[in-house]
Amino acid sequence: MADALRCPVELTDSQALVRDSVGEICAAFDDAYWRGKDRRGEYPAEFVDALAEHGWMGILLPEAYGGAGMGTEETVVMMEEIAASGGGFAAAQAVHGGVYNSVPVVEYADEATKEELLPGVAAGDVSIQAFGLTEPNAGSESTAIETFAERDGEEYVVNGGKIWTSRVDHSDYLLLVARTTPREAVEKRTRGISMFLVDLERARERGELEMEPIPKTASRAVGAFQLWFDDMRLPADSLLGEEGKGFYQVLDGLNEERLVIAAECIGLGEAALGRGVVYAREREVFGRPIGRNQAIQHPLAEAYMQLHAAKQLTYDAASRAGDAPRERVGVLANTAKYLAAEAAFEAADAAVQTHGGFGVAREYDVERYFREARLTRLVPITQQLALNYVAERELGLPRSY
């Protein structure tokens, strides 16, 4: 297991319980396990199953449906612990969708759907791992999506495509965001978008869904796919919430989810930093540990400071997410994601540099952390979009896009 260097932060009793319980599960999956999953591009099913068996896939689900009934404060701890354990960002992302994609079902599905699916999600028997939003011609401009769902009696007929949709190969259901009213026919570009719950097995068996993996270099253990929908027919009750209000439904839990992603970045940075520090203590050149040299010390110390600051902000924001005004939480969430991703990258870069030539050797793992740390600057939003948000909402500057 990675020698993660954990930045101290005060935990509540429930947070400490999550840390200890999840950490015990993670301890069973060593560095060789994660190294192999990355090399083969293989989903860590055994790890996800272990978490599910202990109920952690239902951390956000209400107890009435078999969940743990916890919130953002506990989820940031869970995801940081997973990433810091040595699994890195890939390990956290293998679980992230299954945890968060069930939230819209809780909020917007009818009671019959919730009773049918959510206990299975909490028990790990049903997975809602995939979320289809991004499209080739839309990118970060989510309101420009072209996938269209047209009402036809008691069904919707869906045509279009998605890209960078993760975990489709290990998911029973897909949360699909599609237009139900053309963009040119709505007063605001955020209207006319709806959210659907798609039975993936049904769609594939009927030949209405095609999918192709996207070869990539980071987080290889979690596959990403391009999807094509060809007259995919969905029962009318597949609609989640109100037709045309799907964009606002997507935004509902966005801030809390962004805080959790910040925690995943922090865990990744702690894993990388720990490796760098251990190597600096043990590696001897010219008759002394390389960690005695300030050229090695300073980048590691700076990375620690950045991680510590980002972690403190993230945990503080998580504790206020349920009470503070939405706009304020949005500023904190985007700030946390930005700072955590930058800190993770700097920590991984310092770890690679500390290892010298071995920094790119697979057996030392820091090259894997570096690849993943670079990815965190792009997903789920780019650093530039986080800066745009803060500039507009906190500094009162004109909207730039």
Short mmCIF file of C-alpha atoms in Angstrom, two decimals:
data_model
loop_
_atom_site.label_atom_id
_atom_site.label_comp_id
_atom_site.label_asym_id
_atom_site.label_seq_id
_atom_site.Cartn_x
_atom_site.Cartn_y
_atom_site.Cartn_z
CA MET A 1 0.00 0.00 0.00
CA ALA A 2 1.14 3.53 -0.74
CA ASP A 3 2.89 5.40 2.06
CA ALA A 4 0.46 8.29 1.83
CA LEU A 5 1.46 11.39 3.74
CA ARG A 6 -1.83 12.51 5.23
CA CYS A 7 -2.45 16.19 5.87
CA PRO A 8 -4.06 16.52 9.32
CA VAL A 9 -7.60 17.82 9.63
CA GLU A 10 -10.09 17.57 12.48
CA LEU A 11 -12.71 14.89 11.91
CA THR A 12 -16.16 14.37 13.38
CA ASP A 13 -16.95 11.00 14.94
CA SER A 14 -18.84 9.88 11.83
CA GLN A 15 -15.99 10.98 9.57
CA ALA A 16 -13.49 9.06 11.68
CA LEU A 17 -15.72 5.98 11.43
CA VAL A 18 -15.80 6.27 7.65
CA ARG A 19 -12.04 6.77 7.44
CA ASP A 20 -11.28 3.71 9.57
CA SER A 21 -13.86 1.43 7.96
CA VAL A 22 -13.06 2.33 4.36
CA GLY A 23 -9.33 2.32 5.10
CA GLU A 24 -9.56 -1.25 6.38
CA ILE A 25 -11.19 -2.36 3.12
CA CYS A 26 -8.64 -0.51 1.01
CA ALA A 27 -5.77 -2.16 2.88
CA ALA A 28 -6.62 -5.47 1.22
CA PHE A 29 -5.75 -4.05 -2.22
CA ASP A 30 -2.04 -3.41 -2.53
CA ASP A 31 0.03 -1.42 -5.00
CA ALA A 32 0.54 -4.44 -7.25
CA TYR A 33 -3.23 -4.76 -7.61
CA TRP A 34 -3.65 -1.16 -8.78
CA ARG A 35 -0.53 -1.29 -10.93
CA GLY A 36 -1.89 -4.33 -12.70
CA LYS A 37 -5.33 -2.84 -13.22
CA ASP A 38 -3.77 0.24 -14.78
CA ARG A 39 -1.43 -1.74 -17.02
CA ARG A 40 -4.21 -4.00 -18.31
CA GLY A 41 -6.87 -1.29 -18.46
CA GLU A 42 -9.04 -3.50 -16.28
CA TYR A 43 -11.90 -2.34 -14.07
CA PRO A 44 -11.26 -2.98 -10.33
CA ALA A 45 -14.41 -5.04 -9.88
CA GLU A 46 -13.11 -6.86 -6.80
CA PHE A 47 -12.44 -3.57 -5.04
CA VAL A 48 -15.84 -2.10 -5.92
CA ASP A 49 -17.55 -5.32 -4.83
CA ALA A 50 -15.74 -5.21 -1.49
CA LEU A 51 -16.97 -1.68 -0.84
CA ALA A 52 -20.48 -2.65 -1.92
CA GLU A 53 -20.53 -5.68 0.38
CA HIS A 54 -19.91 -3.33 3.30
CA GLY A 55 -22.64 -0.93 2.19
CA TRP A 56 -20.46 1.95 1.03
CA MET A 57 -22.03 2.27 -2.41
CA GLY A 58 -25.10 3.46 -0.55
CA ILE A 59 -23.36 6.07 1.59
CA LEU A 60 -25.66 8.84 0.28
CA LEU A 61 -28.85 6.78 0.05
CA PRO A 62 -31.55 7.25 2.70
CA GLU A 63 -31.77 4.54 5.32
CA ALA A 64 -35.33 3.81 4.15
CA TYR A 65 -33.83 2.28 1.00
CA GLY A 66 -31.02 0.43 2.73
CA GLY A 67 -28.45 3.22 2.52
CA ALA A 68 -26.19 4.72 5.16
CA GLY A 69 -28.01 8.08 5.16
CA MET A 70 -24.76 10.05 5.27
CA GLY A 71 -23.83 13.27 3.48
CA THR A 72 -21.06 15.28 1.88
CA GLU A 73 -19.01 15.50 5.08
CA GLU A 74 -18.61 11.73 5.21
CA THR A 75 -18.30 11.20 1.45
CA VAL A 76 -15.27 13.49 1.15
CA VAL A 77 -13.52 11.30 3.73
CA MET A 78 -14.48 8.09 1.93
CA MET A 79 -13.20 9.25 -1.45
CA GLU A 80 -10.01 10.79 -0.09
CA GLU A 81 -9.26 7.55 1.77
CA ILE A 82 -9.79 5.49 -1.38
CA ALA A 83 -7.49 7.66 -3.49
CA ALA A 84 -4.80 7.94 -0.81
CA SER A 85 -4.75 4.17 -0.28
CA GLY A 86 -2.72 3.72 -3.45
CA GLY A 87 -5.57 3.32 -5.89
CA GLY A 88 -5.35 6.99 -6.78
CA PHE A 89 -7.89 8.89 -8.84
CA ALA A 90 -8.83 5.76 -10.81
CA ALA A 91 -9.92 3.92 -7.66
CA ALA A 92 -12.07 6.85 -6.57
CA GLN A 93 -13.58 7.23 -10.02
CA ALA A 94 -14.42 3.53 -10.13
CA VAL A 95 -16.76 4.18 -7.21
CA HIS A 96 -17.75 7.80 -7.73
CA GLY A 97 -20.45 7.24 -10.35
CA GLY A 98 -22.12 4.46 -8.42
CA VAL A 99 -22.36 6.73 -5.38
CA TYR A 100 -23.52 9.93 -7.06
CA ASN A 101 -25.66 8.74 -9.97
CA SER A 102 -28.21 7.31 -7.56
CA VAL A 103 -28.87 10.75 -6.06
CA PRO A 104 -31.11 11.96 -8.95
CA VAL A 105 -33.09 8.76 -8.61
CA VAL A 106 -33.69 9.58 -4.95
CA GLU A 107 -34.66 13.15 -5.79
CA TYR A 108 -36.72 12.73 -8.96
CA ALA A 109 -37.86 9.14 -9.59
CA ASP A 110 -41.33 7.97 -8.64
CA GLU A 111 -41.68 5.90 -5.50
CA ALA A 112 -42.11 2.62 -7.38
CA THR A 113 -38.79 3.11 -9.19
CA LYS A 114 -37.02 4.04 -5.98
CA GLU A 115 -38.32 0.99 -4.16
CA GLU A 116 -37.37 -1.25 -7.06
CA LEU A 117 -33.81 0.01 -7.62
CA LEU A 118 -32.34 1.76 -4.61
CA PRO A 119 -32.14 -1.18 -2.16
CA GLY A 120 -30.21 -3.03 -4.88
CA VAL A 121 -27.88 -0.07 -5.34
CA ALA A 122 -27.24 0.06 -1.59
CA ALA A 123 -26.51 -3.68 -1.52
CA GLY A 124 -24.29 -3.54 -4.59
CA ASP A 125 -26.61 -5.70 -6.69
CA VAL A 126 -27.66 -2.85 -9.03
CA SER A 127 -25.28 -0.31 -10.49
CA ILE A 128 -26.01 3.14 -11.87
CA GLN A 129 -22.39 3.86 -12.69
CA ALA A 130 -22.73 5.70 -16.01
CA PHE A 131 -23.72 9.32 -16.68
CA GLY A 132 -24.23 10.49 -20.26
CA LEU A 133 -23.88 14.25 -20.67
CA THR A 134 -20.79 15.22 -22.69
CA GLU A 135 -21.03 15.24 -26.49
CA PRO A 136 -18.42 15.69 -29.24
CA ASN A 137 -19.93 18.94 -30.52
CA ALA A 138 -20.77 20.39 -27.10
CA GLY A 139 -17.84 19.71 -24.76
CA SER A 140 -18.13 21.92 -21.69
CA GLU A 141 -21.10 23.78 -23.18
CA SER A 142 -23.67 21.36 -21.80
CA THR A 143 -26.65 23.33 -23.10
CA ALA A 144 -25.42 22.71 -26.67
CA ILE A 145 -26.05 18.95 -26.52
CA GLU A 146 -27.75 17.54 -29.61
CA THR A 147 -28.95 14.13 -28.43
CA PHE A 148 -32.72 14.38 -28.74
CA ALA A 149 -35.54 12.47 -27.04
CA GLU A 150 -38.85 12.82 -28.89
CA ARG A 151 -42.12 11.83 -27.25
CA ASP A 152 -44.02 9.14 -29.16
CA GLY A 153 -47.12 8.08 -27.25
CA GLU A 154 -46.00 6.24 -24.12
CA GLU A 155 -42.36 6.23 -25.17
CA TYR A 156 -39.48 8.54 -25.94
CA VAL A 157 -37.37 7.91 -29.04
CA VAL A 158 -33.74 8.88 -28.55
CA ASN A 159 -31.18 9.62 -31.25
CA GLY A 160 -27.70 11.07 -30.90
CA GLY A 161 -24.45 10.25 -29.18
CA LYS A 162 -22.28 10.84 -26.13
CA ILE A 163 -18.56 10.82 -25.51
CA TRP A 164 -16.33 10.27 -22.47
CA THR A 165 -19.06 8.28 -20.74
CA SER A 166 -17.32 6.22 -18.07
CA ARG A 167 -18.11 2.80 -16.60
CA VAL A 168 -20.83 1.91 -19.15
CA ASP A 169 -19.35 -1.58 -19.35
CA HIS A 170 -19.92 -2.08 -15.60
CA SER A 171 -23.29 -0.41 -15.20
CA ASP A 172 -26.86 -1.64 -15.29
CA TYR A 173 -28.33 1.80 -15.90
CA LEU A 174 -27.27 5.01 -17.59
CA LEU A 175 -28.37 8.46 -16.47
CA LEU A 176 -28.91 10.16 -19.81
CA VAL A 177 -29.26 13.90 -20.38
CA ALA A 178 -30.96 14.79 -23.67
CA ARG A 179 -32.88 17.61 -25.27
CA THR A 180 -36.65 17.24 -25.42
CA THR A 181 -37.18 20.70 -26.90
CA PRO A 182 -34.86 22.10 -29.61
CA ARG A 183 -32.45 24.73 -28.36
CA GLU A 184 -33.78 27.31 -30.80
CA ALA A 185 -37.31 26.81 -29.47
CA VAL A 186 -36.62 27.68 -25.79
CA GLU A 187 -36.34 31.12 -24.19
CA LYS A 188 -33.28 30.14 -22.17
CA ARG A 189 -30.65 27.70 -23.36
CA THR A 190 -30.83 25.86 -20.04
CA ARG A 191 -34.45 24.86 -20.67
CA GLY A 192 -35.75 22.02 -22.78
CA ILE A 193 -33.26 19.47 -21.41
CA SER A 194 -34.45 16.33 -19.63
CA MET A 195 -32.96 13.45 -17.67
CA PHE A 196 -33.70 9.77 -18.28
CA LEU A 197 -32.84 6.46 -16.65
CA VAL A 198 -31.80 3.98 -19.35
CA ASP A 199 -31.78 0.21 -18.93
CA LEU A 200 -28.50 -0.54 -20.70
CA GLU A 201 -29.02 -4.26 -21.17
CA ARG A 202 -32.40 -3.65 -22.79
CA ALA A 203 -30.98 -1.02 -25.13
CA ARG A 204 -28.08 -3.24 -26.18
CA GLU A 205 -30.24 -6.32 -26.72
CA ARG A 206 -32.57 -4.32 -28.98
CA GLY A 207 -29.66 -2.98 -31.02
CA GLU A 208 -30.51 0.61 -30.08
CA LEU A 209 -27.18 1.38 -28.41
CA GLU A 210 -23.66 1.03 -29.75
CA MET A 211 -20.59 1.73 -27.67
CA GLU A 212 -16.88 1.92 -28.37
CA PRO A 213 -14.06 2.30 -25.82
CA ILE A 214 -11.79 5.34 -26.00
CA PRO A 215 -8.10 4.44 -25.60
CA LYS A 216 -6.54 6.73 -22.99
CA THR A 217 -3.43 7.06 -20.86
CA ALA A 218 -4.81 8.16 -17.46
CA SER A 219 -7.12 6.27 -15.10
CA ARG A 220 -6.92 3.31 -17.44
CA ALA A 221 -8.68 1.06 -14.93
CA VAL A 222 -11.89 3.00 -15.53
CA GLY A 223 -13.02 2.75 -19.14
CA ALA A 224 -14.54 5.66 -21.06
CA PHE A 225 -16.76 5.17 -24.07
CA GLN A 226 -18.37 6.85 -27.03
CA LEU A 227 -22.06 5.99 -27.34
CA TRP A 228 -24.50 6.11 -30.25
CA PHE A 229 -28.30 5.96 -29.83
CA ASP A 230 -30.30 4.81 -32.85
CA ASP A 231 -34.05 5.15 -32.33
CA MET A 232 -33.62 4.00 -28.74
CA ARG A 233 -37.09 3.64 -27.27
CA LEU A 234 -37.57 4.42 -23.60
CA PRO A 235 -40.78 3.95 -21.63
CA ALA A 236 -42.28 7.30 -20.65
CA ASP A 237 -41.64 6.56 -16.98
CA SER A 238 -37.90 6.53 -17.73
CA LEU A 239 -38.10 10.31 -17.45
CA LEU A 240 -36.67 11.52 -14.14
CA GLY A 241 -38.33 14.63 -12.76
CA GLU A 242 -40.07 17.14 -14.99
CA GLU A 243 -39.57 17.25 -18.74
CA GLY A 244 -37.48 20.24 -19.75
CA LYS A 245 -36.01 20.78 -16.27
CA GLY A 246 -33.17 18.27 -16.49
CA PHE A 247 -30.38 20.83 -16.67
CA TYR A 248 -31.43 22.26 -13.31
CA GLN A 249 -31.65 18.75 -11.89
CA VAL A 250 -28.05 18.14 -12.96
CA LEU A 251 -27.02 21.33 -11.14
CA ASP A 252 -28.77 20.37 -7.90
CA GLY A 253 -26.00 18.25 -6.44
CA LEU A 254 -23.14 19.66 -8.48
CA ASN A 255 -21.46 21.65 -5.71
CA GLU A 256 -21.41 18.78 -3.25
CA GLU A 257 -20.09 16.40 -5.90
CA ARG A 258 -17.36 18.88 -6.82
CA LEU A 259 -16.23 18.96 -3.20
CA VAL A 260 -15.96 15.19 -3.23
CA ILE A 261 -13.88 15.31 -6.41
CA ALA A 262 -11.61 17.81 -4.66
CA ALA A 263 -11.16 15.24 -1.89
CA GLU A 264 -10.25 12.61 -4.49
CA CYS A 265 -7.58 14.95 -5.86
CA ILE A 266 -6.24 15.48 -2.34
CA GLY A 267 -6.04 11.75 -1.70
CA LEU A 268 -4.16 11.26 -4.94
CA GLY A 269 -1.75 14.06 -4.01
CA GLU A 270 -1.19 12.56 -0.56
CA ALA A 271 -0.37 9.18 -2.10
CA ALA A 272 2.13 10.75 -4.48
CA LEU A 273 3.68 12.98 -1.84
CA GLY A 274 4.11 10.09 0.57
CA ARG A 275 5.99 8.13 -2.07
CA GLY A 276 8.24 11.09 -2.77
CA VAL A 277 9.06 11.63 0.89
CA VAL A 278 9.87 7.96 1.54
CA TYR A 279 12.15 7.81 -1.49
CA ALA A 280 13.88 11.06 -0.46
CA ARG A 281 14.64 9.58 2.95
CA GLU A 282 15.89 6.23 1.67
CA ARG A 283 17.70 7.00 -1.57
CA GLU A 284 21.38 7.79 -1.07
CA VAL A 285 23.57 9.59 -3.59
CA PHE A 286 27.08 10.94 -2.89
CA GLY A 287 26.99 9.19 0.47
CA ARG A 288 23.87 10.83 1.90
CA PRO A 289 20.07 10.76 1.54
CA ILE A 290 18.86 12.94 -1.31
CA GLY A 291 16.25 14.35 1.08
CA ARG A 292 19.02 16.35 2.73
CA ASN A 293 19.21 18.54 -0.37
CA GLN A 294 16.98 21.61 -0.43
CA ALA A 295 16.36 21.08 -4.14
CA ILE A 296 14.49 17.92 -3.09
CA GLN A 297 13.04 19.24 0.18
CA HIS A 298 11.46 22.43 -1.08
CA PRO A 299 9.19 21.03 -3.83
CA LEU A 300 7.95 18.34 -1.44
CA ALA A 301 7.36 20.85 1.36
CA GLU A 302 5.56 23.21 -0.99
CA ALA A 303 3.37 20.38 -2.25
CA TYR A 304 2.49 19.48 1.34
CA MET A 305 1.48 23.07 2.09
CA GLN A 306 -0.71 23.25 -0.99
CA LEU A 307 -2.39 19.93 -0.20
CA HIS A 308 -2.93 20.90 3.42
CA ALA A 309 -4.55 24.20 2.47
CA ALA A 310 -6.77 22.61 -0.17
CA LYS A 311 -7.83 19.87 2.23
CA GLN A 312 -8.74 22.31 4.98
CA LEU A 313 -10.85 24.36 2.56
CA THR A 314 -12.54 21.25 1.16
CA TYR A 315 -13.46 19.84 4.56
CA ASP A 316 -14.64 23.22 5.82
CA ALA A 317 -16.81 23.70 2.73
CA ALA A 318 -18.21 20.17 3.08
CA SER A 319 -19.28 20.94 6.65
CA ARG A 320 -21.21 23.99 5.41
CA ALA A 321 -22.62 22.55 2.20
CA GLY A 322 -26.01 21.80 3.70
CA ASP A 323 -26.59 25.21 5.32
CA ALA A 324 -24.80 27.91 3.33
CA PRO A 325 -26.50 29.64 0.36
CA ARG A 326 -26.12 27.71 -2.88
CA GLU A 327 -24.12 30.48 -4.55
CA ARG A 328 -21.63 30.57 -1.69
CA VAL A 329 -21.21 26.80 -1.73
CA GLY A 330 -20.65 27.03 -5.47
CA VAL A 331 -17.75 29.42 -5.01
CA LEU A 332 -16.23 27.20 -2.31
CA ALA A 333 -16.71 24.04 -4.37
CA ASN A 334 -15.09 25.46 -7.48
CA THR A 335 -12.27 26.91 -5.40
CA ALA A 336 -11.71 23.59 -3.67
CA LYS A 337 -11.66 21.65 -6.95
CA TYR A 338 -9.23 24.11 -8.52
CA LEU A 339 -6.82 24.19 -5.57
CA ALA A 340 -6.99 20.44 -4.98
CA ALA A 341 -6.25 19.61 -8.63
CA GLU A 342 -3.32 22.03 -8.69
CA ALA A 343 -1.99 20.62 -5.41
CA ALA A 344 -2.33 17.03 -6.66
CA PHE A 345 -0.42 17.85 -9.82
CA GLU A 346 2.38 19.63 -7.97
CA ALA A 347 2.67 16.74 -5.50
CA ALA A 348 2.82 14.15 -8.27
CA ASP A 349 5.32 16.21 -10.24
CA ALA A 350 7.54 16.61 -7.17
CA ALA A 351 7.33 12.86 -6.50
CA VAL A 352 8.39 12.02 -10.04
CA GLN A 353 11.28 14.50 -9.91
CA THR A 354 12.41 13.13 -6.55
CA HIS A 355 12.63 9.64 -8.04
CA GLY A 356 14.79 10.83 -10.91
CA GLY A 357 14.88 8.26 -13.70
CA PHE A 358 12.83 5.84 -11.62
CA GLY A 359 10.03 8.41 -11.67
CA VAL A 360 8.87 6.97 -14.98
CA ALA A 361 9.29 3.34 -13.94
CA ARG A 362 5.95 1.59 -13.42
CA GLU A 363 7.16 -0.27 -10.34
CA TYR A 364 7.39 2.98 -8.33
CA ASP A 365 3.80 4.04 -9.14
CA VAL A 366 4.49 7.78 -9.14
CA GLU A 367 4.27 7.92 -12.94
CA ARG A 368 0.73 6.56 -12.63
CA TYR A 369 -0.12 9.21 -10.06
CA PHE A 370 1.34 11.87 -12.34
CA ARG A 371 -0.81 10.78 -15.29
CA GLU A 372 -3.90 10.85 -13.10
CA ALA A 373 -2.99 14.19 -11.52
CA ARG A 374 -2.81 15.76 -14.96
CA LEU A 375 -6.30 14.43 -15.66
CA THR A 376 -7.72 16.13 -12.57
CA ARG A 377 -7.05 19.50 -14.17
CA LEU A 378 -9.52 18.56 -16.93
CA VAL A 379 -12.36 16.73 -15.22
CA PRO A 380 -15.16 17.07 -14.39
CA ILE A 381 -14.56 20.68 -15.41
CA THR A 382 -11.40 22.39 -16.56
CA GLN A 383 -9.46 24.64 -14.25
CA GLN A 384 -10.36 27.56 -16.50
CA LEU A 385 -14.10 27.04 -16.01
CA ALA A 386 -13.62 26.98 -12.25
CA LEU A 387 -11.77 30.29 -12.50
CA ASN A 388 -14.55 31.70 -14.70
CA TYR A 389 -17.13 30.78 -12.07
CA VAL A 390 -15.27 32.47 -9.23
CA ALA A 391 -14.45 35.54 -11.33
CA GLU A 392 -18.11 36.05 -12.21
CA ARG A 393 -19.86 34.99 -8.99
CA GLU A 394 -17.38 36.17 -6.36
CA LEU A 395 -15.55 39.05 -8.04
CA GLY A 396 -18.50 40.42 -9.99
CA LEU A 397 -16.65 40.41 -13.31
CA PRO A 398 -18.55 40.16 -16.63
CA ARG A 399 -19.45 36.69 -17.85
CA SER A 400 -16.74 35.55 -20.25
CA TYR A 401 -18.58 32.78 -22.08
#
